[in-house]
Short mmCIF file of C-alpha atoms in Angstrom, two decimals:
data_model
loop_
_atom_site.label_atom_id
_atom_site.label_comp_id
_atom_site.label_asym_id
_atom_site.label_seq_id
_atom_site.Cartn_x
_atom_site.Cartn_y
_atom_site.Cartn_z
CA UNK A 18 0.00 0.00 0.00
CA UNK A 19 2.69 2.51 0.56
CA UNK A 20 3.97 2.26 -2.53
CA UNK A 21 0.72 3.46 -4.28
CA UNK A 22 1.17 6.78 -5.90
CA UNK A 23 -1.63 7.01 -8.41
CA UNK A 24 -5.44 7.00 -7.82
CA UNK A 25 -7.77 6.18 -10.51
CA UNK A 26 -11.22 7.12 -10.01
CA UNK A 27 -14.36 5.51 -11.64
CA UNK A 28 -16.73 8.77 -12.18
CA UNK A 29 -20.15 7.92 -12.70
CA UNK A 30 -22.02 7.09 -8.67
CA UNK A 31 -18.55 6.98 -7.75
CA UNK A 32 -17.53 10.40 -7.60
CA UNK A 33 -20.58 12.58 -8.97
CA UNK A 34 -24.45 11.31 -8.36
CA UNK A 35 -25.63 11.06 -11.73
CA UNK A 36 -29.41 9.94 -10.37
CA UNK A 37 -30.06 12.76 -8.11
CA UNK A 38 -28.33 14.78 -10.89
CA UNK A 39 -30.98 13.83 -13.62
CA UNK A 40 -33.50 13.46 -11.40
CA UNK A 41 -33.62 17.23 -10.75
CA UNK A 42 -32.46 18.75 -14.13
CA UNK A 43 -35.61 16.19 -15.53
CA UNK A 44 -38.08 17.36 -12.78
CA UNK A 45 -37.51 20.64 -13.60
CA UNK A 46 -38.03 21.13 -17.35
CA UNK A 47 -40.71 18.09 -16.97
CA UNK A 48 -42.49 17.72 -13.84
CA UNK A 49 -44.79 15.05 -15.21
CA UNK A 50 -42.17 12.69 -16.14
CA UNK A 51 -41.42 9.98 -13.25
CA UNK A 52 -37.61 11.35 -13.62
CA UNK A 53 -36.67 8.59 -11.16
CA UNK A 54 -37.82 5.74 -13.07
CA UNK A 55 -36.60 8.14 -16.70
CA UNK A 56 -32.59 8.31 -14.70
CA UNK A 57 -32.50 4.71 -14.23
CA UNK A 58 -33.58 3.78 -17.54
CA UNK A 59 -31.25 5.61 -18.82
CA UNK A 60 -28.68 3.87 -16.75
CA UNK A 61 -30.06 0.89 -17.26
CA UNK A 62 -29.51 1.00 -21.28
CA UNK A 63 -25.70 1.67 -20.65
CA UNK A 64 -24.27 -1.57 -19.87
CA UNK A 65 -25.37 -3.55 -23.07
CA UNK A 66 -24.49 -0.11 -25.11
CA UNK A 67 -21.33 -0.92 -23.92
CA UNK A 68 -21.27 -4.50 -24.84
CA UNK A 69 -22.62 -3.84 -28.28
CA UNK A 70 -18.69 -2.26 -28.86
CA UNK A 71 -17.16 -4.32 -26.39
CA UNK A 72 -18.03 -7.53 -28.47
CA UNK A 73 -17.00 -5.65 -31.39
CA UNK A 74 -20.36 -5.59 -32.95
CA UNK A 75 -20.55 -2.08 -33.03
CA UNK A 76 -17.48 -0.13 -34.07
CA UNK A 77 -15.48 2.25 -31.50
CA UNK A 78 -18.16 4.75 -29.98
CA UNK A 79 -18.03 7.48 -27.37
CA UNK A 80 -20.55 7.22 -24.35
CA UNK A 81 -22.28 10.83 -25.42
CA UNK A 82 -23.02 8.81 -28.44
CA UNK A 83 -24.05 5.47 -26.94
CA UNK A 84 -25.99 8.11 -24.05
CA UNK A 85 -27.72 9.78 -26.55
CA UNK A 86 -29.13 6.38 -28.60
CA UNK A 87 -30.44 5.10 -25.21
CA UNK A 88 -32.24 8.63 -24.63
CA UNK A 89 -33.62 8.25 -28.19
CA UNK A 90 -34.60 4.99 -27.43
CA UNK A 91 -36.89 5.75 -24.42
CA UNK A 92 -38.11 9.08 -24.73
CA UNK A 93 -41.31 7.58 -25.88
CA UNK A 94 -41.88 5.69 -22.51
CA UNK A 95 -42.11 8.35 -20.68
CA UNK A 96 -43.91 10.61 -23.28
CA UNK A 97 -41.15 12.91 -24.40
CA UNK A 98 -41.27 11.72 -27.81
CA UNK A 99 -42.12 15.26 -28.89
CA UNK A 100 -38.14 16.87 -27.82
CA UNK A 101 -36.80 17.97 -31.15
CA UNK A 102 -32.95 17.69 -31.58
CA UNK A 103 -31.60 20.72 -29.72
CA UNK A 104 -33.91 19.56 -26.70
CA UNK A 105 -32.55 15.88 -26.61
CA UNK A 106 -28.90 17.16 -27.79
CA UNK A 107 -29.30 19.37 -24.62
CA UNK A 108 -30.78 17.04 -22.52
CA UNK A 109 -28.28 14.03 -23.06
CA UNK A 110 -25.29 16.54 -22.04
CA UNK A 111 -26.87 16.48 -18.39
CA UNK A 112 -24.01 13.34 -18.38
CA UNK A 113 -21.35 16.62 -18.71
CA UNK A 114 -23.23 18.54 -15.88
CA UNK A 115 -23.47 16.05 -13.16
CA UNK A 116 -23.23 17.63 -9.55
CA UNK A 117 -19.94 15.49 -7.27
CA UNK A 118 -21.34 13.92 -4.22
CA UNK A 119 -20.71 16.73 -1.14
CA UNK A 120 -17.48 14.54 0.27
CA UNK A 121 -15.72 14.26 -3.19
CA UNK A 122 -14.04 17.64 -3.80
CA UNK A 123 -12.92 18.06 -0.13
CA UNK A 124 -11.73 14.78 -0.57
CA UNK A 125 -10.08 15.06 -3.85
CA UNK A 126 -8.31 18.15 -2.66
CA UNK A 127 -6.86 16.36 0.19
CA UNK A 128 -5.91 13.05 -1.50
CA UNK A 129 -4.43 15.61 -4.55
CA UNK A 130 -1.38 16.20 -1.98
CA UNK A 131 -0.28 13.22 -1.92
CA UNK A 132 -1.30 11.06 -4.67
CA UNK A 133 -1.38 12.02 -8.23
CA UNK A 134 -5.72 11.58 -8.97
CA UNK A 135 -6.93 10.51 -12.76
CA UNK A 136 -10.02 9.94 -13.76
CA UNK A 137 -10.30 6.44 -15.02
CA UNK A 138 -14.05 6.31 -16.09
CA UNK A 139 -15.87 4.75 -19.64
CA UNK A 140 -16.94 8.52 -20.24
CA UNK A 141 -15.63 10.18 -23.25
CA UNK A 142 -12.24 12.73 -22.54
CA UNK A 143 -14.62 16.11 -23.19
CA UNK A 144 -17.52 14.44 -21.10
CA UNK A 145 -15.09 14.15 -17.83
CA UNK A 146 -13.08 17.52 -18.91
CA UNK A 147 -16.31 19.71 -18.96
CA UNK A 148 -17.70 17.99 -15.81
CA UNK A 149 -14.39 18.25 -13.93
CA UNK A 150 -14.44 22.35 -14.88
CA UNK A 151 -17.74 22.77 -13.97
CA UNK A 152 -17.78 20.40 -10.41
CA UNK A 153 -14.40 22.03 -9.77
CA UNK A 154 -12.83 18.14 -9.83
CA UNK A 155 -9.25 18.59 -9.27
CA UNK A 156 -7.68 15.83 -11.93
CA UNK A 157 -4.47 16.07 -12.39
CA UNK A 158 -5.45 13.83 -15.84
CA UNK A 159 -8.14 13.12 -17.15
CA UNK A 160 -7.98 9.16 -18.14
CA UNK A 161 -10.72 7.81 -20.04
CA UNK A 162 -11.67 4.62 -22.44
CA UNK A 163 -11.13 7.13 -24.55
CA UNK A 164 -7.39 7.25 -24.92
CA UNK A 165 -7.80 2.91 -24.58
CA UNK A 166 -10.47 2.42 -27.49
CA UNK A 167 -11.56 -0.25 -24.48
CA UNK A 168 -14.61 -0.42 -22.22
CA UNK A 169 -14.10 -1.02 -18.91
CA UNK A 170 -13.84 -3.96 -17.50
CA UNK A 171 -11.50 -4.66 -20.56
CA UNK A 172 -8.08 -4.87 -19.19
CA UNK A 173 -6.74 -2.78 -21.68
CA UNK A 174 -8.00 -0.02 -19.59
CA UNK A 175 -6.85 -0.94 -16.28
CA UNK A 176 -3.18 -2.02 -17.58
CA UNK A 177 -3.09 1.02 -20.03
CA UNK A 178 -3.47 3.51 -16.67
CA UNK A 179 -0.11 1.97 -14.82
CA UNK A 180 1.59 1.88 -18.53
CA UNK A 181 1.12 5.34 -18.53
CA UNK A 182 2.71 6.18 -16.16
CA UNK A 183 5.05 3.69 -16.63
CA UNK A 184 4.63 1.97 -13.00
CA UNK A 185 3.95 -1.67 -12.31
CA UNK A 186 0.30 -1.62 -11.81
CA UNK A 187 0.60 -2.89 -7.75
CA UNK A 188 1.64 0.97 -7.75
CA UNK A 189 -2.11 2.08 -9.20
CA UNK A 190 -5.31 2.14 -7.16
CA UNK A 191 -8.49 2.06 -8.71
CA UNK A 192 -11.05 3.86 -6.49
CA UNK A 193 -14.81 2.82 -7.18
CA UNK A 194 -18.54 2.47 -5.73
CA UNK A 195 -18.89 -0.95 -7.70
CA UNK A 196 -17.68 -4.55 -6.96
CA UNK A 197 -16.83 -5.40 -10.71
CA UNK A 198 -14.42 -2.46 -11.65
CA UNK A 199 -12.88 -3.38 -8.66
CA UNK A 200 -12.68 -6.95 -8.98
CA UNK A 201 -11.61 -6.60 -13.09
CA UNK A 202 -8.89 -4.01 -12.03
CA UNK A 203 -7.54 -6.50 -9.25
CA UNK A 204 -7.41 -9.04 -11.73
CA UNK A 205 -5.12 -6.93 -13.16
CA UNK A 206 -3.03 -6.57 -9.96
CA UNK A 207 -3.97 -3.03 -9.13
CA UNK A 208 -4.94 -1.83 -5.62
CA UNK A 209 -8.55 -1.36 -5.01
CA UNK A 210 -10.86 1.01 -2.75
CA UNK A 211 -14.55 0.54 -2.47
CA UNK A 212 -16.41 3.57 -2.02
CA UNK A 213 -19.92 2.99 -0.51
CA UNK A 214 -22.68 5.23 -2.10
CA UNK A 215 -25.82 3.65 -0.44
CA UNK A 216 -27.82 6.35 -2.79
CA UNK A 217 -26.48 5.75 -5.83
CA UNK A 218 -29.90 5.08 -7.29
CA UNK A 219 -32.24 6.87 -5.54
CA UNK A 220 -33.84 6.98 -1.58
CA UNK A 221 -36.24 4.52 -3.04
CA UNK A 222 -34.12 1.80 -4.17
CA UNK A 223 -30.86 1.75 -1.10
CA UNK A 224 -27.73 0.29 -2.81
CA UNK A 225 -26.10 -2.72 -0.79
CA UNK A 226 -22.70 -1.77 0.32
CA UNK A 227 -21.18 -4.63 2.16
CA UNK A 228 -17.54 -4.47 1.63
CA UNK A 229 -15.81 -7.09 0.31
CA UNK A 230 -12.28 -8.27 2.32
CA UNK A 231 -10.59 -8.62 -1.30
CA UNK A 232 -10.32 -5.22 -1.58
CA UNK A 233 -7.18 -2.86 -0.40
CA UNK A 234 -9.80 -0.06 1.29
CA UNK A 235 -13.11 0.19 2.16
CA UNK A 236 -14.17 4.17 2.62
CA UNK A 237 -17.69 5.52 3.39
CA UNK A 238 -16.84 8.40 1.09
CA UNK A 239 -14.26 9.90 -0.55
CA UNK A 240 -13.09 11.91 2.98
CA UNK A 241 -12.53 8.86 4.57
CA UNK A 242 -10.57 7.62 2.27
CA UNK A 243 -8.25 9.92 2.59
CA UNK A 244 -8.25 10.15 6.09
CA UNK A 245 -7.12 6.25 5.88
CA UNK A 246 -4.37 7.11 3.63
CA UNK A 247 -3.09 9.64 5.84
CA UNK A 248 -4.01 12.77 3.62
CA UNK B 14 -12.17 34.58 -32.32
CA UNK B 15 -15.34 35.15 -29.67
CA UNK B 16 -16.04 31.68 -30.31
CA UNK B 17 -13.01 30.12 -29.18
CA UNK B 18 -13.42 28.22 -25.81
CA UNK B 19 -10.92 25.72 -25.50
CA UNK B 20 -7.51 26.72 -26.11
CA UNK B 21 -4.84 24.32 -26.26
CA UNK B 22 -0.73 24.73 -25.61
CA UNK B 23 2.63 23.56 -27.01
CA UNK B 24 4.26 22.65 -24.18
CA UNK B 25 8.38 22.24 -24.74
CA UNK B 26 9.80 25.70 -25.47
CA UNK B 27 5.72 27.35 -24.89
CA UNK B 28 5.36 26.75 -21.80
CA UNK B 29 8.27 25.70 -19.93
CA UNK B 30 12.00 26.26 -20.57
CA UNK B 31 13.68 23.18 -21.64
CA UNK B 32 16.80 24.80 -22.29
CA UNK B 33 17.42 26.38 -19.20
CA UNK B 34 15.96 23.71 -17.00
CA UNK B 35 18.24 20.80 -18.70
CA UNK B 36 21.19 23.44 -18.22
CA UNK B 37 20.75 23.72 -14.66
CA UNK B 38 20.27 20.27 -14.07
CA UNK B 39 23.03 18.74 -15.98
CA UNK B 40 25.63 21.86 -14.76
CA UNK B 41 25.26 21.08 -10.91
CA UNK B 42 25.46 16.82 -11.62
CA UNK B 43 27.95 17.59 -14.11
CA UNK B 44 30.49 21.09 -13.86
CA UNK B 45 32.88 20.09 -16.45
CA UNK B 46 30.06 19.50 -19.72
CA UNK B 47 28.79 22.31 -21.94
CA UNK B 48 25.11 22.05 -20.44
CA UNK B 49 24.30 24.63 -23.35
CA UNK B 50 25.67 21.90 -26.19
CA UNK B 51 24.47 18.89 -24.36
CA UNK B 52 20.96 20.30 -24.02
CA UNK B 53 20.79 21.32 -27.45
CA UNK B 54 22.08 18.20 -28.76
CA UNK B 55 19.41 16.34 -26.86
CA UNK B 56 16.56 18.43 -28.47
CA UNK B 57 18.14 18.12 -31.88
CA UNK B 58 17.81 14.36 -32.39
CA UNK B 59 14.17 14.93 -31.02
CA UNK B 60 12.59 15.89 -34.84
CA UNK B 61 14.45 12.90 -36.85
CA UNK B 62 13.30 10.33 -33.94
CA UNK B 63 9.87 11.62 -33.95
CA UNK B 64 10.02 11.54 -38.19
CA UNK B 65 10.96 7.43 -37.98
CA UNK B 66 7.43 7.38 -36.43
CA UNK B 67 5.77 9.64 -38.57
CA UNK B 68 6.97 7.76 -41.65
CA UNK B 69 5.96 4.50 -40.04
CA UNK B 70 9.76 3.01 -40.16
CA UNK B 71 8.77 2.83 -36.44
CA UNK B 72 6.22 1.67 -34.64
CA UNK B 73 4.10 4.22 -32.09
CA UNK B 74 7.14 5.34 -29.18
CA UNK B 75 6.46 7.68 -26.66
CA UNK B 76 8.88 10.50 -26.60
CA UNK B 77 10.16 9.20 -23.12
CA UNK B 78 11.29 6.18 -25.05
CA UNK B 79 12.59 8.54 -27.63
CA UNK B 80 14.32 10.69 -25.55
CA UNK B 81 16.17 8.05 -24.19
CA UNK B 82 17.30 6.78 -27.28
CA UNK B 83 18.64 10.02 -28.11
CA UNK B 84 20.06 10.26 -24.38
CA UNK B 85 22.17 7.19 -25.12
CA UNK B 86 23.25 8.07 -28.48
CA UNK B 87 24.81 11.69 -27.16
CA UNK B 88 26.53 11.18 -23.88
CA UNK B 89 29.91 9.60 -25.31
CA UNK B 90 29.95 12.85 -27.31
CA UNK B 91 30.01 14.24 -24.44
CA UNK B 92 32.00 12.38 -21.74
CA UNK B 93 29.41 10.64 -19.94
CA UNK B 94 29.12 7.38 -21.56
CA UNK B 95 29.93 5.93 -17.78
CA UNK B 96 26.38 6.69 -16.81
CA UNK B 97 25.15 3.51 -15.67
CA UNK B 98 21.01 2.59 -16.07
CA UNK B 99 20.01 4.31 -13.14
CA UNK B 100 21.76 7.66 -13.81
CA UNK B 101 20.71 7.20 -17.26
CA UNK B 102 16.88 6.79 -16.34
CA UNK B 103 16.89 9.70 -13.99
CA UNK B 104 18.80 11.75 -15.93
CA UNK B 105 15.87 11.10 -19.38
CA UNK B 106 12.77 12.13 -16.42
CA UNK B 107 14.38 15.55 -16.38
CA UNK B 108 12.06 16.45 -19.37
CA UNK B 109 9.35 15.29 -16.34
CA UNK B 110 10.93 18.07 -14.20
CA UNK B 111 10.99 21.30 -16.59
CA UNK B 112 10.56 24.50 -15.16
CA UNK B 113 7.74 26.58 -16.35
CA UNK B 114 8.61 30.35 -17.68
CA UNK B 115 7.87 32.87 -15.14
CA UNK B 116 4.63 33.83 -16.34
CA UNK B 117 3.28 30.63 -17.64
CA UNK B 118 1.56 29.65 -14.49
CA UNK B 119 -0.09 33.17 -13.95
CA UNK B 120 -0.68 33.45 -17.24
CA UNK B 121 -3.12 30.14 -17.38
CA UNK B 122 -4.62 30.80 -13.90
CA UNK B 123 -5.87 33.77 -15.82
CA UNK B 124 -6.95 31.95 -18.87
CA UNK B 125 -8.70 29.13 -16.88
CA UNK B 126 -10.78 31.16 -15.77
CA UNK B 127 -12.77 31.65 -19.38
CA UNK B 128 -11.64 28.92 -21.35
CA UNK B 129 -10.96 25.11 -21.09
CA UNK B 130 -7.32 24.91 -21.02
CA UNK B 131 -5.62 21.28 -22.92
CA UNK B 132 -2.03 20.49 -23.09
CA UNK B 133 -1.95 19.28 -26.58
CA UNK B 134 2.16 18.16 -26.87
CA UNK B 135 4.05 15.50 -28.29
CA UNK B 136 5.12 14.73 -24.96
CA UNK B 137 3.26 11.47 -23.53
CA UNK B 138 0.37 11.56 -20.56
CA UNK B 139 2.83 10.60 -17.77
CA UNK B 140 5.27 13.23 -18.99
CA UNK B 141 2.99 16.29 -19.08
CA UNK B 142 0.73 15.27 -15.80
CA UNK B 143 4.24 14.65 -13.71
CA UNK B 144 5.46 18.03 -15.11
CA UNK B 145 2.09 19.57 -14.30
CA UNK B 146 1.74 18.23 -10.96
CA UNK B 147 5.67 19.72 -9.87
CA UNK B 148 5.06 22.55 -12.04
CA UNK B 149 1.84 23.71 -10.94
CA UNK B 150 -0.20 24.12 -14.12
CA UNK B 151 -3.37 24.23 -14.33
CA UNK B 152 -4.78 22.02 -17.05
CA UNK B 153 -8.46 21.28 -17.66
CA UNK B 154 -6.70 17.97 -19.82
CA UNK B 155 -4.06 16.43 -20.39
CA UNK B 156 -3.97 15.87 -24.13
CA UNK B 157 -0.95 14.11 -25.68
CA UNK B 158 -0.23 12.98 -28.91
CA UNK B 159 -0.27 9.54 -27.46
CA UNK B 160 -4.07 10.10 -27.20
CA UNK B 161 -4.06 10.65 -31.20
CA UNK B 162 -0.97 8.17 -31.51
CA UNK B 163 0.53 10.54 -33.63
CA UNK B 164 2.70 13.57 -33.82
CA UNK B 165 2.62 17.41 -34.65
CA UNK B 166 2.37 18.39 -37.32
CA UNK B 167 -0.01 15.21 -38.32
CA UNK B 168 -3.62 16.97 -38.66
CA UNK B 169 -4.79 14.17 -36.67
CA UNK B 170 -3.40 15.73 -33.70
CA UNK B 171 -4.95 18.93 -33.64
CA UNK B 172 -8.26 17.72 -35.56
CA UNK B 173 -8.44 14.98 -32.68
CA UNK B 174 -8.18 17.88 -29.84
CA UNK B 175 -11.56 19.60 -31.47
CA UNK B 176 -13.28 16.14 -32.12
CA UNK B 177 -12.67 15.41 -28.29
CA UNK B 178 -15.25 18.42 -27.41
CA UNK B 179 -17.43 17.82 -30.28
CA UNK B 180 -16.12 21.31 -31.70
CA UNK B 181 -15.78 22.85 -35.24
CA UNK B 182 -11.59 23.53 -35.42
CA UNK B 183 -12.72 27.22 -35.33
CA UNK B 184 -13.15 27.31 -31.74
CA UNK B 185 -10.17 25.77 -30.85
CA UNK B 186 -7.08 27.54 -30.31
CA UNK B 187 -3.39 26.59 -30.61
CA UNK B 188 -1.02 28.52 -28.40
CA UNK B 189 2.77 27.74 -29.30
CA UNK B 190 6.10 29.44 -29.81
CA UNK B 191 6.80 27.77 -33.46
CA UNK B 192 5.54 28.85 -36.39
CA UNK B 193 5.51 25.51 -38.06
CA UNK B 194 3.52 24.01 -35.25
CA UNK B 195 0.92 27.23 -35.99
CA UNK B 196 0.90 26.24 -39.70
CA UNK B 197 -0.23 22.95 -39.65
CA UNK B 198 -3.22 24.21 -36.51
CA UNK B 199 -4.09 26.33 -39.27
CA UNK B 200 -4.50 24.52 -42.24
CA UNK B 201 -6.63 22.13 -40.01
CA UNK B 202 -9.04 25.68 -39.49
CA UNK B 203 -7.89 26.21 -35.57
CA UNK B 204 -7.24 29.56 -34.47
CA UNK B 205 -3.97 30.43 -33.55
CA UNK B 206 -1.44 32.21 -30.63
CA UNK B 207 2.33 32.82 -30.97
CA UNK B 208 4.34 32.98 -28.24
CA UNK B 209 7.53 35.02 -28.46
CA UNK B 210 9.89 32.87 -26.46
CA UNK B 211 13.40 34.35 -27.66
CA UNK B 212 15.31 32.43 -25.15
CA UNK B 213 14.34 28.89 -25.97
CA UNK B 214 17.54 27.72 -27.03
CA UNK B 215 19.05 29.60 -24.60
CA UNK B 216 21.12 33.54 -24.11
CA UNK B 217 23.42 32.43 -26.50
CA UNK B 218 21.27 31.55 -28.87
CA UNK B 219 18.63 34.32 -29.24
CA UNK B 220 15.39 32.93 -31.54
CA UNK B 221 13.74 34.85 -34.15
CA UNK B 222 10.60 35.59 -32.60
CA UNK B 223 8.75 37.81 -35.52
CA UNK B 224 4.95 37.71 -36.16
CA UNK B 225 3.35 35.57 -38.72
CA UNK B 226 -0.11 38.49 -39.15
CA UNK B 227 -1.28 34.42 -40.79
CA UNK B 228 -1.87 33.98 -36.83
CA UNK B 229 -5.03 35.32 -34.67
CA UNK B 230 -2.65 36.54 -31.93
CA UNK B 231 0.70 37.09 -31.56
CA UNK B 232 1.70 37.64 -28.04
CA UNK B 233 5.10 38.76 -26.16
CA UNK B 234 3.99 35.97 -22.80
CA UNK B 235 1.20 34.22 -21.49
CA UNK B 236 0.04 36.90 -19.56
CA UNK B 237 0.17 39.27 -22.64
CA UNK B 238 -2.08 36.67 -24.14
CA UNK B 239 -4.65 36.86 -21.28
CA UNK B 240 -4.70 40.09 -21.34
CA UNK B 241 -5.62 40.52 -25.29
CA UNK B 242 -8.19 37.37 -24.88
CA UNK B 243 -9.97 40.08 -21.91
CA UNK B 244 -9.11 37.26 -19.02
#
């Protein structure tokens, strides 16, 4: 553990609350709309977009791409059929204007002393650089799929991080509020840190957050963890 | 030009003083070399190993990989062919540890403050966020050419910095201190910023630093350039 000196962060419930974040831009400009059900849709649509390129079925795509498809795709469920472009070009950049969770720029700030912080997320580069300047996310990269043409949990990504920086990847931890980045990044022999974010979807639907003894850290939030590593 | 929004920087010779930061290292390790030679020599053999990529008579290399090859093919020149591999190694990061010019950090804590500021170098990631993290600048991103996997002057390069925020060219702009680096931004319909930096090569070796009126700006320092972009 000493010897880590890199923190990769997943973005997406990890670091920024993309529910409560959609919930209340969608509430606003559509109070009808049953925006909690409408955010996890969404969500839901993201993992096989995913797959679609992972398996190579669908050529490299960018998540604001694969984002906006899914929106296409279920406007009409929840009778918003009618958006022309601008409105659903608009609406599917809410992914760039997601609000952090309250802990995680106090904690970035205090983890950016002593660690060097990357994003490591399956958002595209200008998705994560436009969020970061707005949430006031202090990267000191931004890493993304992106620069991997790989999905996580593709190893490619994971490996491609250390590579970067050109350290074995023991010396890279990969900081996340889900079980399966952190299991497909150990696989790859980085250190891991489970975040719990019990709210990830919602009030209504409480996220289970029992840690799991495989990984390096287990942190309520983002504060904590750097309280454990000493920041 | 009141479109632009992301602007995006050379960074060797633009933004921090490889000359004078290679001198000073290699002068206090080393008394009896001519720093000034050495460090020239070093950045002279960076174009043709750059060119055996470009051509493809190489496969992709990062420039620390470069660097190093040039590294070992100068020091008998100049005495130091008893380097072992650690000296060697530590001696190749000093392009990781270049000083920024005096007003280059001002300068973008201005800037940042109205527009999305990118590296966009043929330095790798791991270079240019190490730099940036003991330097102290302020990037939004950290783009490389190793995001593009290719090098300046290849259009793919600066095209690939707009595509990553879903711009037209037009409201990117390149900020460097060579000309032929602001030639090729151009003919790929980016907007443009020189940079007099007279002293790259060092006091001894004053540049030509004369505007191109082919450029949108032409400015004496970073700060200058703040101040005629109203930041």
């Amino acid at each position: 553990m000493s010897q880590v000196s890199i923190l990769v962060f997943d973005i997406f419930g990890t670091v920024v609350d993309w529910h409560g974040s959609i919930v209340r831009e969608l509430s606003a400009a559509h109070p009808q709309v049953d925006a909690d059900a409408f955010a996890r849709a969404w969500r839901e649509g993201y993992q096989p977009a995913m797959q679609r390129v992972r398996s190579g079925e669908r050529a490299w795509t960018r998540i604001d791409e694969l984002h906006r498809g899914i929106l296409d795709e279920i406007l009409p469920r929840f009778g918003l059929d009618h958006l022309d472009e601008d409105q659903r070009a608009r609406l599917n950049r809410v992914w760039h204007r997601l609000d952090p969770w309250p802990d995680s720029v106090p904690g970035l700030t205090r983890l950016k002393a002593r660690f060097t912080l990357c994003s490591l997320s399956n958002g595209n580069i200008g998705l994560l650089t436009n969020m970061a300047k707005r949430a006031g996310l202090p990267w000191d990269c931004v890493l993304s799929a992106e620069v991997f043409r790989a999905y996580k949990p593709d190893p490619r990504v994971y490996l491609g991080a250390a590579e970067v920086f050109d350290l074995p990847p023991a010396e890279v931890m990969m900081v996340a509020a889900h079980q399966d980045d952190l299991a497909a990044a150990r696989a790859c022999g980085l250190a891991t840190a489970y975040i719990e974010r019990p709210l990830e979807f919602g009030a209504a639907h409480v996220k289970d957050v029992s840690p799991d003894p495989a990984n390096t850290r287990h942190a309520r939030d983002l504060l904590d963890l750097a309280e454990q590593l000493g920041c």
